[in-house]
mmCIF file of C-alpha atoms in Angstrom:
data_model
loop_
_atom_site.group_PDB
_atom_site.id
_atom_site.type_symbol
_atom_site.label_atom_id
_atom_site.label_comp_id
_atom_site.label_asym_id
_atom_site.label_seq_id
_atom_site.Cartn_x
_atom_site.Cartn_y
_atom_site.Cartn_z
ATOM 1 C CA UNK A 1 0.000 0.000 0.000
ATOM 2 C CA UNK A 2 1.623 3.295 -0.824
ATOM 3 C CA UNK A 3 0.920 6.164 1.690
ATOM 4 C CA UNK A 4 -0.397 9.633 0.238
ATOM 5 C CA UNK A 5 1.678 12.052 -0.911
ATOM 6 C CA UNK A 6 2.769 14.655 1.278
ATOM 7 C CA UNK A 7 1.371 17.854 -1.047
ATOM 8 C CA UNK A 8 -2.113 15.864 -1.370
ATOM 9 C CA UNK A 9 -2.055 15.363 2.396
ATOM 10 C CA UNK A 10 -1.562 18.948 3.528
ATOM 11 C CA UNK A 11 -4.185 19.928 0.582
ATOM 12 C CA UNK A 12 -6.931 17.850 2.633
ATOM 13 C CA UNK A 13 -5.501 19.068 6.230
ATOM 14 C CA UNK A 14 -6.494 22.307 4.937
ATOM 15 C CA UNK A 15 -9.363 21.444 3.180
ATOM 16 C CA UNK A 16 -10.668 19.953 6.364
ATOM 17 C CA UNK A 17 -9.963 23.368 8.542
ATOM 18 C CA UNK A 18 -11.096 25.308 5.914
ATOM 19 C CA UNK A 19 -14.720 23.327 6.233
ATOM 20 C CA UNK A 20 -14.372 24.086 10.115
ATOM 21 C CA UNK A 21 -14.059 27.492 10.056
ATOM 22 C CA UNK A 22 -16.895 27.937 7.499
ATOM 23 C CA UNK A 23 -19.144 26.429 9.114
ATOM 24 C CA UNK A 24 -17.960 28.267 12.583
ATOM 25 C CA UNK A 25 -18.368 31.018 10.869
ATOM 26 C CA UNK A 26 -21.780 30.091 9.880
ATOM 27 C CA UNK A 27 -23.047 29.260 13.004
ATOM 28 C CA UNK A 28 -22.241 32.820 14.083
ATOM 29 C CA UNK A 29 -23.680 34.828 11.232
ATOM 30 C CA UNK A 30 -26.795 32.332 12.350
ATOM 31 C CA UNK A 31 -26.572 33.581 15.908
ATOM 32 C CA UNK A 32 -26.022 37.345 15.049
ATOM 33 C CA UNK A 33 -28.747 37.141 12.739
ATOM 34 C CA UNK A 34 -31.034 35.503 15.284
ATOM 35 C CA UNK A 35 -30.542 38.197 18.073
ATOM 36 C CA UNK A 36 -30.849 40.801 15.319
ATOM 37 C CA UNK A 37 -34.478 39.171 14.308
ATOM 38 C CA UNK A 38 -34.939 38.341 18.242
ATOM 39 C CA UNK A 39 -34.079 42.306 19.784
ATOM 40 C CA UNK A 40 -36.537 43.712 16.444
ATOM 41 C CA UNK A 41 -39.601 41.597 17.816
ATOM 42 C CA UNK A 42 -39.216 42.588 20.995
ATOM 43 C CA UNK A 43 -39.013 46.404 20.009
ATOM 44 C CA UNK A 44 -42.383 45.741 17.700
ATOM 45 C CA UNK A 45 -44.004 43.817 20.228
ATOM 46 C CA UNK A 46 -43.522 46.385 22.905
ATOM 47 C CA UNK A 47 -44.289 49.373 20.420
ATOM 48 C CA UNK A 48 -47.363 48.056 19.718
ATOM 49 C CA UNK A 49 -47.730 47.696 23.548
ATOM 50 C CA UNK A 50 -47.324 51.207 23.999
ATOM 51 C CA UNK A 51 -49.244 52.311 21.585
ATOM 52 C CA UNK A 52 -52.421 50.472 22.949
ATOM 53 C CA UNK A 53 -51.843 51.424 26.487
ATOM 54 C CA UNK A 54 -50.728 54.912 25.288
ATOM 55 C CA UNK A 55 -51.506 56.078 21.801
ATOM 56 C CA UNK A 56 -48.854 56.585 18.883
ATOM 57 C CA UNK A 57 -48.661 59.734 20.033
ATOM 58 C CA UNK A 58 -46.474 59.753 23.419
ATOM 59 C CA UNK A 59 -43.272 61.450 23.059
ATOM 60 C CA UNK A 60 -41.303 60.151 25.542
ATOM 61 C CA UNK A 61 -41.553 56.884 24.517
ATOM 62 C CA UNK A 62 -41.110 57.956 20.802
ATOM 63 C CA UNK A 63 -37.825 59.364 21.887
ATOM 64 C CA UNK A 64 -36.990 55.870 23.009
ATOM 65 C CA UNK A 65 -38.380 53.796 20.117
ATOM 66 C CA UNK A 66 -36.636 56.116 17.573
ATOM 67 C CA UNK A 67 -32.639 55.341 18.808
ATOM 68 C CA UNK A 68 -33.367 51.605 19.262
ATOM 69 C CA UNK A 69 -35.490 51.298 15.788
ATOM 70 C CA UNK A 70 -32.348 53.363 14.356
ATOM 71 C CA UNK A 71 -29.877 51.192 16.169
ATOM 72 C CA UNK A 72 -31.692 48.533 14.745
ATOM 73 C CA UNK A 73 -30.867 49.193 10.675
ATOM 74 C CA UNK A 74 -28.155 51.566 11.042
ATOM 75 C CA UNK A 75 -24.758 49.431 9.470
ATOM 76 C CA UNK A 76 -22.402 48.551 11.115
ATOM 77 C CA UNK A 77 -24.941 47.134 13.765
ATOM 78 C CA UNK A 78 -23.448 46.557 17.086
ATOM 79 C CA UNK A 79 -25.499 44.102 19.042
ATOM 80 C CA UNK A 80 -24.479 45.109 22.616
ATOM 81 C CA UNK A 81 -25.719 48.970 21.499
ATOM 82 C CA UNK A 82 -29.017 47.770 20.013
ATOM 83 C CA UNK A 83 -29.682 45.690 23.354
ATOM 84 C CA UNK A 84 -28.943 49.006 25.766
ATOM 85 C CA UNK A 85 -31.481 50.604 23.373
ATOM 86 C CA UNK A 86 -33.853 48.057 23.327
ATOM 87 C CA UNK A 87 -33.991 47.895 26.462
ATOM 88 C CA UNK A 88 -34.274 50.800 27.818
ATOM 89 C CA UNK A 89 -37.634 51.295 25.700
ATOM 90 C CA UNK A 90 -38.938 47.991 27.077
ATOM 91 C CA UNK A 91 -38.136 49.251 30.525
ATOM 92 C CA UNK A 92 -40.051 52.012 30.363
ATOM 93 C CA UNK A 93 -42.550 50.966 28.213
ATOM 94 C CA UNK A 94 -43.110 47.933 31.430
ATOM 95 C CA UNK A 95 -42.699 50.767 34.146
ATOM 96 C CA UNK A 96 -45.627 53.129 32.879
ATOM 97 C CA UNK A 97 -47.681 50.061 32.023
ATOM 98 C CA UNK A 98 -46.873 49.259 35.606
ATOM 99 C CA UNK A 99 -47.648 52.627 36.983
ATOM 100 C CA UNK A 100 -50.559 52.802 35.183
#
């Protein structure tokens, strides 16, 4: 039995690690993309909150919604940014429903 050449041998090594780190790197676009999808319902869902306990009308919370919606579509989107935004709208959204 003759053994594999050498050249052919490092061609599949990094054939195989090239195949890893695609699909690594597929994974993550998956996961970015799902916290992307995941932080834009929860700034609809709570929007439409608002504007049933509130009216489309309330400025505070528009001055909320705007940063986050922006944060949202603006390239480069950073995740970490989007969630402060998003979150502070959905807190405070949840406190005046609360108060109310």
């Amino acid at each position: 039995m003759t053994e594999p050449s050498p050249e052919l041998t490092a061609v599949h090594d990094r054939a195989v690690a090239a195949r890893a780190a695609v699909a690594r790197y597929d994974r993550e676009v998956r996961r970015l993309a799902g916290a992307h999808q995941d932080l834009s319902s929860t700034l609809e869902l709570h929007r439409l909150r608002a504007a049933r306990y509130f009216g489309d009308e309330d400025r505070r919370l528009a001055e909320l919604h705007a940063p986050a919606a922006r944060a949202l579509q603006t390239v480069p989107i950073d995740l970490a940014a989007v969630r402060r935004t998003v979150g502070r709208y959905v807190d405070e959204v949840n406190r005046r429903i609360e108060e109310g």
